Coordinates of C-alpha atoms and ligand atoms in Angstrom, one line a residue:
X1 CA 10.4 22.6 15.0
X2 CA 7.6 23.8 12.7
X3 CA 8.1 26.8 10.5
X4 CA 5.1 28.6 9.0
X5 CA 6.9 30.3 6.2
X6 CA 10.1 30.2 4.2
X7 CA 11.8 33.1 6.0
X8 CA 11.4 31.6 9.4
X9 CA 14.0 28.9 8.6
X10 CA 17.6 29.8 9.2
X11 CA 19.3 26.7 7.9
X12 CA 20.0 25.9 4.2
X13 CA 21.6 22.5 4.4
X14 CA 20.3 19.3 5.8
X15 CA 21.2 15.6 5.5
X16 CA 17.7 14.8 4.0
X17 CA 15.3 17.2 2.3
X18 CA 11.9 15.7 1.8
X19 CA 9.5 17.5 -0.6
X20 CA 5.9 16.8 0.3
X21 CA 4.7 16.4 3.9
X22 CA 1.9 14.0 3.0
X23 CA 1.2 10.3 3.8
X24 CA 4.6 9.0 2.9
X25 CA 6.6 12.3 3.6
X26 CA 5.5 12.5 7.3
X27 CA 6.4 8.8 7.8
X28 CA 9.9 9.4 6.4
X29 CA 10.5 12.6 8.3
X30 CA 9.5 10.8 11.5
X31 CA 11.5 7.6 11.0
X32 CA 14.7 9.3 9.6
X33 CA 14.7 11.8 12.5
X34 CA 14.8 8.9 14.9
X35 CA 18.5 8.9 14.1
X36 CA 19.8 11.8 16.1
X37 CA 22.7 12.4 13.7
X38 CA 20.4 13.1 10.7
X39 CA 19.2 16.6 10.1
X40 CA 15.8 16.3 8.3
X41 CA 13.8 18.9 6.5
X42 CA 10.2 18.3 5.5
X43 CA 8.7 20.8 3.1
X44 CA 4.9 20.8 2.7
X45 CA 2.9 23.1 0.4
X46 CA -0.2 23.2 2.6
X47 CA -0.9 24.4 6.1
X48 CA -0.8 22.5 9.4
X49 CA -3.5 20.0 10.3
X50 CA -3.6 21.1 13.9
X51 CA -7.0 22.4 14.9
X52 CA -8.7 21.6 11.7
X53 CA -12.0 20.1 13.1
X54 CA -13.1 18.7 9.7
X55 CA -9.8 16.7 9.6
X56 CA -10.4 15.3 13.0
X57 CA -14.1 14.3 13.0
X58 CA -14.4 11.2 10.8
X59 CA -17.7 11.8 9.3
X60 CA -16.7 15.4 8.3
X61 CA -14.2 14.1 5.7
X62 CA -16.2 15.2 2.8
X63 CA -16.3 18.8 4.0
X64 CA -12.5 19.1 3.2
X65 CA -13.1 19.0 -0.5
X66 CA -12.9 22.4 -2.4
X67 CA -11.2 24.0 0.6
X68 CA -7.6 25.3 1.2
X69 CA -6.9 21.8 2.4
X70 CA -7.4 20.4 -1.1
X71 CA -5.4 21.1 -4.3
X72 CA -8.7 21.4 -6.1
X73 CA -7.5 19.8 -9.2
X74 CA -9.7 18.6 -12.1
X75 CA -9.1 16.1 -14.9
X76 CA -9.0 16.8 -18.6
X77 CA -12.4 16.3 -20.4
X78 CA -12.8 12.4 -20.2
X79 CA -13.6 10.8 -23.5
X80 CA -15.8 8.0 -22.0
X81 CA -17.8 10.7 -20.2
X82 CA -18.5 12.6 -23.4
X83 CA -16.0 15.4 -22.4
X84 CA -17.1 15.7 -18.7
X85 CA -14.4 16.9 -16.3
X86 CA -14.0 15.0 -13.0
X87 CA -13.0 16.9 -9.8
X88 CA -9.7 15.4 -8.5
X89 CA -9.1 16.1 -4.8
X90 CA -5.6 15.7 -3.3
X91 CA -4.6 16.7 0.3
X92 CA -2.9 20.1 0.6
X93 CA -2.2 20.0 4.3
X94 CA 0.4 18.3 6.6
X95 CA -0.4 14.6 6.4
X96 CA -1.4 15.1 2.7
X97 CA -4.2 12.9 1.5
X98 CA -4.3 11.0 4.7
X99 CA -5.6 14.2 6.4
X100 CA -8.5 14.5 3.9
X101 CA -9.3 10.9 2.9
X102 CA -12.1 8.6 3.7
X103 CA -10.0 6.6 6.2
X104 CA -10.7 3.1 4.8
X105 CA -8.0 0.8 6.1
X106 CA -7.5 -1.9 3.4
X107 CA -4.2 -3.6 2.4
X108 CA -5.0 -5.3 -0.9
X109 CA -4.2 -9.0 -1.7
X110 CA -1.2 -11.3 -1.5
X111 CA -1.2 -11.2 -5.3
X112 CA -0.9 -7.5 -5.4
X113 CA 2.4 -7.4 -3.6
X114 CA 3.7 -10.6 -5.1
X115 CA 3.2 -9.0 -8.5
X116 CA 5.2 -5.9 -7.3
X117 CA 8.1 -8.4 -6.3
X118 CA 7.8 -10.1 -9.7
X119 CA 7.9 -7.1 -12.0
X120 CA 10.6 -5.2 -10.0
X121 CA 12.8 -8.3 -9.4
X122 CA 12.9 -7.4 -5.6
X123 CA 11.4 -10.1 -3.3
X124 CA 11.4 -7.4 -0.6
X125 CA 8.1 -6.0 -2.1
X126 CA 6.3 -9.5 -1.8
X127 CA 3.4 -9.9 0.7
X128 CA 5.4 -12.0 3.0
X129 CA 8.3 -9.5 3.3
X130 CA 6.0 -6.5 3.5
X131 CA 3.8 -8.0 6.2
X132 CA 5.9 -6.9 9.2
X133 CA 5.5 -3.3 7.9
X134 CA 1.7 -3.6 8.1
X135 CA 2.2 -4.5 11.8
X136 CA 4.8 -1.8 12.4
X137 CA 2.3 0.8 11.0
X138 CA -0.8 -0.5 12.7
X139 CA -2.1 0.1 16.2
X140 CA -5.4 -1.9 16.1
X141 CA -7.8 -1.0 18.9
X142 CA -11.3 -1.6 20.3
X143 CA -14.1 0.5 18.7
X144 CA -15.2 3.4 21.0
X145 CA -18.6 1.9 21.7
X146 CA -16.9 -0.9 23.6
X147 CA -18.8 -3.8 21.9
X148 CA -17.4 -7.2 21.7
X149 CA -15.8 -7.6 18.3
X150 CA -14.6 -11.2 18.7
X151 CA -15.4 -13.0 15.4
X152 CA -15.4 -9.7 13.5
X153 CA -11.7 -9.7 12.7
X154 CA -8.6 -12.0 12.9
X155 CA -6.1 -10.7 15.5
X156 CA -3.4 -12.8 13.9
X157 CA -3.1 -10.4 11.0
X158 CA -3.1 -7.1 12.9
X159 CA -0.5 -5.0 14.6
X160 CA -1.3 -3.8 18.2
X161 CA 1.7 -1.5 18.9
X162 CA 2.3 0.4 15.7
X163 CA 1.9 4.1 14.9
X164 CA -1.6 4.5 13.5
X165 CA -4.7 3.8 15.3
X166 CA -7.0 1.4 13.4
X167 CA -10.4 0.2 14.4
X168 CA -13.5 -1.5 13.2
X169 CA -16.6 0.9 12.9
X170 CA -16.9 2.8 16.2
X171 CA -20.7 2.4 16.2
X172 CA -23.1 -0.1 14.5
X173 CA -25.7 1.2 12.1
X174 CA -29.1 0.2 13.4
X175 CA -31.3 -1.8 10.9
X176 CA -28.4 -2.2 8.4
X177 CA -25.3 -3.9 9.8
X178 CA -27.0 -7.0 11.1
X179 CA -28.9 -7.4 7.8
X180 CA -25.6 -7.1 5.9
X181 CA -24.1 -10.1 7.8
X182 CA -27.3 -12.1 7.4
X183 CA -27.4 -11.5 3.6
X184 CA -23.8 -12.6 3.3
X185 CA -24.6 -15.9 5.1
X186 CA -27.8 -16.3 3.2
X187 CA -26.3 -15.8 -0.3
X188 CA -23.0 -17.5 0.4
X189 CA -20.7 -18.2 -2.5
X190 CA -18.9 -15.1 -3.7
X191 CA -20.8 -13.0 -1.0
X192 CA -19.7 -15.4 1.9
X193 CA -18.6 -13.7 5.1
X194 CA -14.8 -13.2 5.2
X195 CA -13.5 -12.9 8.8
X196 CA -10.8 -10.4 7.9
X197 CA -10.3 -8.9 4.5
X198 CA -6.9 -7.6 5.5
X199 CA -5.4 -11.1 5.6
X200 CA -4.2 -10.9 2.0
X201 CA -7.4 -12.7 0.8
X202 CA -10.0 -10.0 0.7
X203 CA -12.7 -11.6 -1.5
X204 CA -16.3 -11.8 0.1
X205 CA -18.2 -9.7 2.6
X206 CA -16.6 -8.3 5.7
X207 CA -16.4 -5.6 8.3
X208 CA -14.7 -2.5 7.1
X209 CA -11.9 -1.1 9.4
X210 CA -10.6 2.5 9.2
X211 CA -7.9 4.8 10.4
X212 CA -10.4 6.4 12.8
X213 CA -9.2 4.4 15.8
X214 CA -10.2 6.0 19.1
X215 CA -13.1 7.8 17.3
X216 CA -11.0 10.4 15.5
X217 CA -9.1 10.6 12.2
X218 CA -5.6 9.3 12.4
X219 CA -3.4 10.6 9.6
X220 CA 0.3 10.3 9.0
X221 CA 0.5 13.7 10.6
X222 CA -1.3 12.8 13.8
X223 CA 0.4 9.4 14.1
X224 CA 3.9 10.0 12.9
X225 CA 4.4 13.7 13.6
X226 CA 2.9 13.9 17.2
X227 CA 3.9 16.9 19.4
X228 CA 6.5 14.8 21.1
X229 CA 8.2 13.9 17.8
X230 CA 7.9 17.4 16.5
X231 CA 10.1 18.4 19.5
X232 CA 13.1 16.6 18.0
X233 CA 15.9 19.1 17.5
X234 CA 16.9 17.5 14.2
X235 CA 13.5 17.6 12.6
X236 CA 12.3 20.7 10.7
X237 CA 8.9 21.0 9.2
X238 CA 8.4 23.9 6.8
X239 CA 4.8 24.6 5.9
X240 CA 3.1 26.8 3.2
X241 CA 6.0 26.2 0.8
X242 CA 6.1 24.6 -2.5
X243 CA 9.0 22.6 -3.9
X244 CA 9.2 23.7 -7.6
X245 CA 12.3 21.9 -9.0
X246 CA 15.2 19.6 -8.2
X247 CA 18.6 21.0 -9.2
X248 CA 22.2 20.3 -9.5
X249 CA 24.7 22.8 -7.9
X250 CA 28.4 23.5 -8.0
X251 CA 28.6 21.2 -4.9
X252 CA 26.9 18.3 -6.6
X253 CA 29.0 15.2 -7.3
X254 CA 29.1 13.5 -10.6
X255 CA 30.5 10.2 -11.7
X256 CA 30.5 8.1 -14.9
X257 CA 29.2 5.1 -13.2
X258 CA 26.5 6.8 -11.0
X259 CA 25.6 9.8 -13.1
X260 CA 25.0 13.4 -12.0
X261 CA 23.9 14.2 -8.4
X262 CA 20.7 16.2 -7.8
X263 CA 21.1 17.6 -4.3
X264 CA 19.1 20.8 -4.2
X265 CA 15.4 21.6 -3.9
X266 CA 14.2 24.9 -5.3
X267 CA 11.1 26.2 -3.3
X268 CA 8.5 28.9 -3.5
X269 CA 6.8 30.2 -0.4
X270 CA 3.3 31.5 -0.8
X271 CA 4.1 34.8 -2.6
X272 CA 7.2 35.3 -0.3
X273 CA 9.9 34.5 -2.8
X274 CA 12.0 31.5 -3.5
X275 CA 14.9 29.8 -1.9
X276 CA 16.9 26.6 -2.3
X277 CA 17.7 23.8 0.2
X278 CA 20.6 21.5 -0.2
X279 CA 20.7 17.8 1.0
X280 CA 24.1 16.5 1.8
X281 CA 22.8 12.9 1.7
X282 CA 19.5 12.7 -0.2
X283 CA 16.6 14.6 -1.7
X284 CA 13.4 12.6 -1.4
X285 CA 10.3 13.4 -3.4
X286 CA 7.1 12.5 -1.6
X287 CA 4.7 14.9 -3.3
X288 CA 2.3 12.2 -4.4
X289 CA 1.1 10.7 -7.7
X290 CA 0.3 14.1 -9.1
X291 CA 3.0 16.2 -7.3
X292 CA 6.1 14.1 -7.7
X293 CA 6.0 13.7 -11.5
X294 CA 5.0 17.4 -11.7
X295 CA 8.2 18.4 -10.0
X296 CA 10.3 15.9 -12.0
X297 CA 8.9 17.2 -15.3
X298 CA 9.6 20.8 -14.4
X299 CA 13.2 19.8 -13.4
X300 CA 13.8 18.3 -16.8
X301 CA 13.2 14.6 -16.1
X302 CA 11.0 13.0 -18.9
X303 CA 10.6 12.6 -22.5
X304 CA 12.9 15.2 -24.2
X305 CA 10.6 16.1 -27.0
X306 CA 7.6 16.6 -24.7
X307 CA 9.6 18.8 -22.3
X308 CA 11.1 20.9 -25.1
X309 CA 7.6 21.5 -26.6
X310 CA 6.6 23.4 -23.4
X311 CA 10.0 25.2 -23.0
X312 CA 11.6 23.0 -20.3
X313 CA 15.2 22.0 -20.8
X314 CA 15.5 18.2 -20.8
X315 CA 18.2 16.9 -18.4
X316 CA 17.5 13.3 -17.7
X317 CA 15.9 11.0 -20.3
X318 CA 13.2 9.2 -18.3
X319 CA 10.2 9.0 -20.7
X320 CA 8.1 7.1 -18.1
X321 CA 7.7 10.1 -15.8
X322 CA 4.0 11.0 -15.6
X323 CA 2.9 8.0 -17.6
X324 CA 1.0 4.9 -16.4
X325 CA -1.4 7.0 -14.3
X326 CA -3.8 4.3 -12.8
X327 CA -6.8 5.2 -10.7
X328 CA -9.9 3.5 -9.4
X329 CA -13.2 4.9 -11.0
X330 CA -16.2 5.2 -8.7
X331 CA -20.0 4.8 -9.2
X332 CA -22.9 5.4 -6.9
X333 CA -26.1 3.5 -7.0
X334 CA -29.0 4.6 -4.7
X335 CA -32.0 2.7 -3.4
X336 CA -35.0 4.0 -1.5
X337 CA -35.0 2.2 1.9
X338 CA -36.7 2.1 5.2
X339 CA -33.5 3.3 6.8
X340 CA -34.1 4.8 10.2
X341 CA -30.4 5.7 10.8
X342 CA -30.4 9.5 11.4
X343 CA -28.9 11.5 8.5
X344 CA -26.6 13.3 10.8
X345 CA -25.0 15.7 8.3
X346 CA -28.3 16.9 6.9
X347 CA -30.1 17.6 10.1
X348 CA -28.7 20.5 12.1
X349 CA -30.3 19.4 15.5
X350 CA -29.0 15.9 15.3
X351 CA -25.6 17.2 14.1
X352 CA -25.2 19.5 17.0
X353 CA -26.0 16.7 19.5
X354 CA -23.6 14.3 17.7
X355 CA -20.9 16.9 17.7
X356 CA -21.3 17.5 21.5
X357 CA -21.1 13.7 22.0
X358 CA -18.0 13.4 19.8
X359 CA -16.3 16.2 21.7
X360 CA -17.0 14.8 25.1
X361 CA -16.4 11.1 24.5
X362 CA -15.3 10.3 20.9
X363 CA -18.4 8.1 20.5
X364 CA -21.6 8.4 18.4
X365 CA -22.4 8.7 14.7
X366 CA -19.6 11.2 13.9
X367 CA -16.9 8.6 14.8
X368 CA -17.8 6.3 11.8
X369 CA -16.6 6.8 8.2
X370 CA -19.0 6.5 5.4
X371 CA -19.2 2.6 5.4
X372 CA -19.2 -0.1 8.0
X373 CA -19.1 -3.0 5.6
X374 CA -17.6 -4.0 2.3
X375 CA -17.9 -6.6 -0.5
X376 CA -14.9 -7.4 -2.7
X377 CA -15.5 -9.5 -5.9
X378 CA -14.2 -10.6 -9.3
X379 CA -15.5 -10.7 -12.8
X380 CA -16.9 -14.1 -13.8
X381 CA -14.1 -16.7 -14.6
X382 CA -15.4 -16.9 -18.2
X383 CA -15.1 -13.1 -18.8
X384 CA -13.7 -12.7 -22.4
X385 CA -11.1 -10.1 -21.3
X386 CA -7.5 -10.6 -20.3
X387 CA -7.5 -10.4 -16.5
X388 CA -6.1 -7.0 -15.4
X389 CA -5.8 -8.1 -11.8
X390 CA -2.7 -9.3 -10.0
X391 CA -4.1 -12.8 -9.5
X392 CA -7.1 -14.9 -8.2
X393 CA -7.1 -13.2 -4.7
X394 CA -7.4 -9.7 -6.1
X395 CA -10.8 -8.2 -6.6
X396 CA -12.0 -6.3 -9.8
X397 CA -14.7 -4.5 -7.8
X398 CA -15.5 -3.3 -4.4
X399 CA -19.1 -2.6 -3.1
X400 CA -19.5 -0.3 -0.1
X401 CA -23.0 0.2 1.3
X402 CA -23.7 3.6 3.0
X403 CA -26.9 4.4 4.9
X404 CA -28.6 7.8 4.7
X405 CA -25.6 9.7 3.5
X406 CA -25.7 12.8 1.4
X407 CA -28.3 15.5 1.0
X408 CA -31.3 13.5 -0.1
X409 CA -33.8 14.0 2.7
X410 CA -35.7 10.8 2.2
X411 CA -34.3 7.6 3.7
X412 CA -32.0 5.8 1.3
X413 CA -29.3 3.2 1.0
X414 CA -26.3 3.9 -1.4
X415 CA -23.7 1.6 -2.7
X416 CA -20.4 3.0 -3.8
X417 CA -18.8 0.8 -6.5
X418 CA -15.0 1.2 -6.9
X419 CA -13.2 -0.6 -9.8
X420 CA -10.0 -1.7 -8.1
X421 CA -8.1 -3.6 -10.8
X422 CA -8.4 -1.2 -13.7
X423 CA -6.6 -1.7 -17.0
X424 CA -6.9 2.0 -18.2
X425 CA -3.8 4.1 -18.0
X426 CA -3.6 7.9 -18.2
X427 CA -0.9 10.6 -17.8
X428 CA 0.2 13.5 -15.6
X429 CA 1.8 16.1 -17.9
X430 CA 2.7 19.8 -18.1
X431 CA 1.7 22.5 -20.5
X432 CA 3.9 25.3 -19.4
X433 CA 7.4 25.8 -18.0
X434 CA 6.0 27.5 -14.9
X435 CA 6.1 25.0 -12.0
X436 CA 3.4 27.0 -10.2
X437 CA 0.9 26.2 -12.9
X438 CA -1.3 23.1 -12.4
X439 CA -0.4 19.8 -14.0
X440 CA -2.6 18.3 -16.7
X441 CA -4.3 15.3 -15.2
X442 CA -5.8 12.7 -17.6
X443 CA -6.7 9.4 -16.0
X444 CA -8.2 8.2 -19.3
X445 CA -10.9 6.5 -17.3
X446 CA -12.7 3.6 -19.0
X447 CA -10.4 3.6 -22.1
X448 CA -9.9 -0.1 -21.5
X449 CA -13.1 -2.1 -22.3
X450 CA -12.5 -4.5 -19.4
X451 CA -13.1 -1.6 -17.0
X452 CA -16.5 -0.9 -18.4
X453 CA -17.3 -4.7 -18.0
X454 CA -16.1 -4.5 -14.4
X455 CA -18.4 -1.5 -13.7
X456 CA -21.5 -3.3 -15.2
X457 CA -20.6 -6.5 -13.2
X458 CA -20.3 -4.3 -10.0
X459 CA -23.8 -2.8 -10.5
X460 CA -25.4 -6.2 -11.2
X461 CA -23.8 -7.7 -8.2
X462 CA -25.0 -5.0 -5.7
X463 CA -28.5 -5.6 -7.1
X464 CA -28.1 -9.3 -6.4
X465 CA -26.8 -8.7 -2.9
X466 CA -29.5 -6.2 -2.0
X467 CA -32.1 -8.6 -3.3
X468 CA -31.3 -11.0 -0.5
X469 CA -34.2 -11.9 1.9
X470 CA -32.3 -10.2 4.7
X471 CA -33.3 -6.9 3.1
X472 CA -37.0 -7.7 2.7
X473 CA -39.2 -4.8 3.9
X474 CA -36.0 -2.6 4.2
X475 CA -35.0 -1.9 0.6
X476 CA -37.9 -0.5 -1.5
X477 CA -36.6 0.1 -5.0
X478 CA -33.6 1.3 -6.9
X479 CA -33.6 5.1 -7.5
X480 CA -32.7 7.1 -10.7
X481 CA -30.4 7.4 -12.6
X482 CA -29.3 3.8 -12.5
X483 CA -32.9 2.4 -12.0
X484 CA -34.1 0.5 -15.1
X485 CA -30.7 0.3 -16.7
X486 CA -30.5 -3.4 -17.5
X487 CA -28.9 -4.0 -20.9
X488 CA -25.1 -3.3 -21.3
X489 CA -25.9 -0.2 -23.4
X490 CA -28.2 1.2 -20.7
X491 CA -25.6 0.5 -18.0
X492 CA -22.9 2.1 -20.1
X493 CA -24.9 5.3 -20.5
X494 CA -25.4 5.4 -16.6
X495 CA -21.7 4.8 -16.1
X496 CA -20.6 7.4 -18.6
X497 CA -22.9 10.1 -17.2
X498 CA -22.1 9.6 -13.5
X499 CA -18.6 8.0 -12.8
X500 CA -16.2 9.9 -10.5
X501 CA -12.9 8.8 -8.9
X502 CA -12.2 7.0 -5.7
X503 CA -9.1 9.3 -5.4
X504 CA -6.6 6.4 -5.7
X505 CA -4.1 7.6 -8.4
X506 CA -0.7 5.7 -8.5
X507 CA 2.2 4.6 -10.7
X508 CA 3.3 7.8 -12.5
X509 CA 6.9 7.4 -11.2
X510 CA 6.8 3.6 -11.3
X511 CA 9.4 1.1 -10.1
X512 CA 11.1 -1.2 -12.5
X513 CA 14.0 -3.7 -12.2
X514 CA 17.5 -2.2 -11.9
X515 CA 18.8 -1.6 -15.4
X516 CA 15.4 -1.7 -17.1
X517 CA 15.0 0.9 -19.9
X518 CA 11.4 1.7 -18.7
X519 CA 10.1 2.9 -15.4
X520 CA 11.6 5.8 -13.3
X521 CA 12.9 4.4 -10.1
X522 CA 14.7 1.2 -9.1
X523 CA 13.3 -1.2 -6.5
X524 CA 15.2 0.8 -3.9
X525 CA 13.2 3.8 -5.0
X526 CA 16.4 5.6 -6.3
X527 CA 15.7 7.6 -9.6
X528 CA 17.4 5.8 -12.4
X529 CA 20.7 7.1 -14.0
X530 CA 21.4 9.8 -11.4
X531 CA 22.5 10.2 -7.7
X532 CA 21.0 11.6 -4.6
X533 CA 17.3 11.4 -5.4
X534 CA 14.6 9.0 -4.3
X535 CA 10.9 9.0 -4.8
X536 CA 8.8 7.6 -2.0
X537 CA 5.0 7.8 -2.3
X538 CA 2.0 6.3 -4.2
X539 CA 3.6 7.2 -7.6
X540 CA 6.2 4.4 -7.4
X541 CA 3.7 1.5 -7.2
X542 CA 4.3 -0.5 -10.3
X543 CA 0.6 -1.5 -10.3
X544 CA -2.1 0.0 -8.2
X545 CA -3.1 -2.3 -5.3
X546 CA -6.7 -3.7 -5.5
X547 CA -7.6 -1.7 -2.4
X548 CA -7.8 1.8 -1.0
X549 CA -4.3 3.0 -1.4
X550 CA -3.2 4.6 1.9
X551 CA -2.1 1.5 3.6
X552 CA 0.2 0.5 0.7
X553 CA 1.7 4.0 0.9
X554 CA 2.4 3.7 4.6
X555 CA 4.3 0.4 4.2
X556 CA 6.2 1.7 1.1
X557 CA 7.3 4.6 3.3
X558 CA 8.2 2.4 6.3
X559 CA 10.3 0.1 4.1
X560 CA 11.9 3.1 2.4
X561 CA 12.9 4.5 5.8
X562 CA 14.6 1.2 6.6
X563 CA 16.4 1.2 3.2
X564 CA 17.6 4.7 3.7
X565 CA 18.9 4.1 7.2
X566 CA 20.7 0.9 6.0
X567 CA 22.3 2.8 3.1
X568 CA 23.7 5.4 5.4
X569 CA 24.8 2.8 8.0
X570 CA 22.7 4.3 10.7
X571 CA 20.1 2.6 13.0
X572 CA 17.6 4.3 15.3
Ligands
LIG1 C1 -10.6 12.5 -1.0 C2 -9.7 11.3 -0.8 C3 -10.3 10.1 -0.2 C4 -9.5 9.0 -0.1 N1 -9.9 7.9 0.6 C5 -9.1 6.9 0.9 C6 -9.5 5.9 1.9 O1 -10.6 5.9 2.4 N2 -8.6 4.9 2.2 C7 -7.4 4.9 1.6 O2 -6.6 3.9 1.8 N3 -7.0 5.8 0.7 C8 -7.9 6.8 0.4 N4 -7.4 7.8 -0.4 C9 -6.1 7.7 -1.1 C10 -4.9 7.8 -0.1 O3 -5.2 8.9 0.8 C11 -3.7 8.2 -0.9 O4 -3.4 7.1 -1.8 C12 -2.4 8.4 -0.1 O5 -2.7 9.2 1.0 C13 -1.3 9.0 -1.0 O6 -0.2 9.3 -0.2 P1 1.0 10.0 -0.8 O7 2.1 10.2 0.3 O8 1.4 9.4 -2.1 O9 0.5 11.4 -1.3 P2 -0.2 12.6 -0.4 O10 -0.6 12.0 0.9 O11 -1.2 13.2 -1.2 O12 0.9 13.5 -0.1 C14 1.5 14.4 -1.0 C15 1.9 15.7 -0.2 O13 2.8 16.5 -0.9 C16 2.4 17.8 -0.9 N5 2.8 18.4 -2.2 C17 2.4 18.2 -3.4 N6 3.2 18.9 -4.3 C18 4.0 19.6 -3.5 C19 5.1 20.5 -3.8 N7 5.4 20.9 -5.1 N8 5.8 21.0 -2.8 C20 5.5 20.7 -1.5 N9 4.6 19.9 -1.2 C21 3.8 19.3 -2.1 C22 0.9 17.7 -0.8 O14 0.3 19.0 -0.4 C23 0.7 16.6 0.1 O15 0.7 16.9 1.4 C24 -8.2 8.9 -0.6 C25 -7.6 10.1 -1.2 C26 -8.4 11.3 -1.3 C27 -7.8 12.5 -1.9

């Protein structure tokens, strides 16, 4: 059942209490409630995703920023940006960031997951062991325009009966998509066509799949918390309620070998007072890379001195909480182009027609996400920097072409450049003892010089790609503010003045080997040194994957659900 407010829920005790109904939280609630004997409570700070049109129409994704469906965070002033503050969207809605994201469906490389296995000492996180979970999550389907996609993807690496509908672009972009493939063939080498960049070897140019299968957004809420699943008597979904702290109670167990048990979640419901919920089996934090360390810090988990300095009583000495924040910075380079693709979002007449088409048949321009194509590449082999990537299959940058998007009325072609193997590390911290205050978010973008080098390399590579003969007569010239920036210094000034985020923060509650004196959770995602508490979301990644992060979160949650079921000797 779904409860809109705290007072609607009668029960106070459950087997599992999950804080955060986002990407990972919804997967866990769905999978754990497959076991009829498990009573599961999912607590989400935001409202329902039901009936939110902007969260259904793929091309409307950007309209969800700065709304009630976004936490509307901002970063601290960023040093490399001369003190500029960067907006930092996070989903505040059932389905979390999967309900507001750009829907790119990318897994990362073999090396990304094999590095996780290596640094945690758990082979279960390796590419080969995780691979079945990609298939369990994915329901790959035909694009809604019905075109023949043979040769555009490799069926062997996809799942066809999983939970989340995935597809290649639902509609081709006239003028552009064919030229993109031609350019890849013409230039070859690092730009060569890659049949399927979700094979674990993403480098090269490829078609770009998304979680907009069937022409509409598929989030963890629409795919794992369907109406049918929501009818389960043992599944309770509480909306509009914040988890504020994790606590011990008089009922908590404690043992010398396993430490104290944290079995209770303190909540606050939208101005309607607070209440606690007890988990007889486990509390699971799934509040995301910003939310999970925020709750832990306010509960007294962290660096004792730092907690004391803001008036929080230290309870569990875990100095890594909130550290290692890793994110992918983003740049946009624009080109004037002879692009005849309609600018749907900027023209009210075209938009009205496109919306009608979407409503009647889930076809047309609104079914696509911002990009149909992608290029993944690496810094040159002779780069003087220590390689921050997981290995030779992991890209340093991603180039995403977008046609006629944004408010500029004149035809243009953009390239989004995302730095997907960054070396910079930031922090999530708190500056008060009030858990309702916003956390302090400092991604410390571009504090590692290799990230600046990757950004310059990305800009230079999109220029090389767009200079292919395939684009002759189509691309006219590069537009300001990047136009004319050639030297390292000129490019650095452009990067510093304009970079934003790709919204891929991870690693603030990172995994480390059992027994390690760093990290926050063990490879089974249990918080070190205590009992009864796991963290399952993007925050546990020991390193960010060199890809958009939602798919990695889905497979973390799928594996976690299996681990939890196994621990409690239950099977669906
Ligand atoms: C604008 C945007 C665009 C993106 N684009 C893409 C993309 O195209 N492809 C891709 O792969 N990835 C993308 N990402 C990243 C991806 O969506 C995230 O990595 C992933 O969804 C994170 O999952 P999560 O479960 O860790 O956190 P989330 O999905 O963010 O879930 C956390 C949930 O916890 C809730 N919560 C937080 N604090 C509390 C609290 N105290 N009490 C109760 N509930 C709480 C939140 O409201 C939220 O619902 C994007 C993200 C954003 C924000």
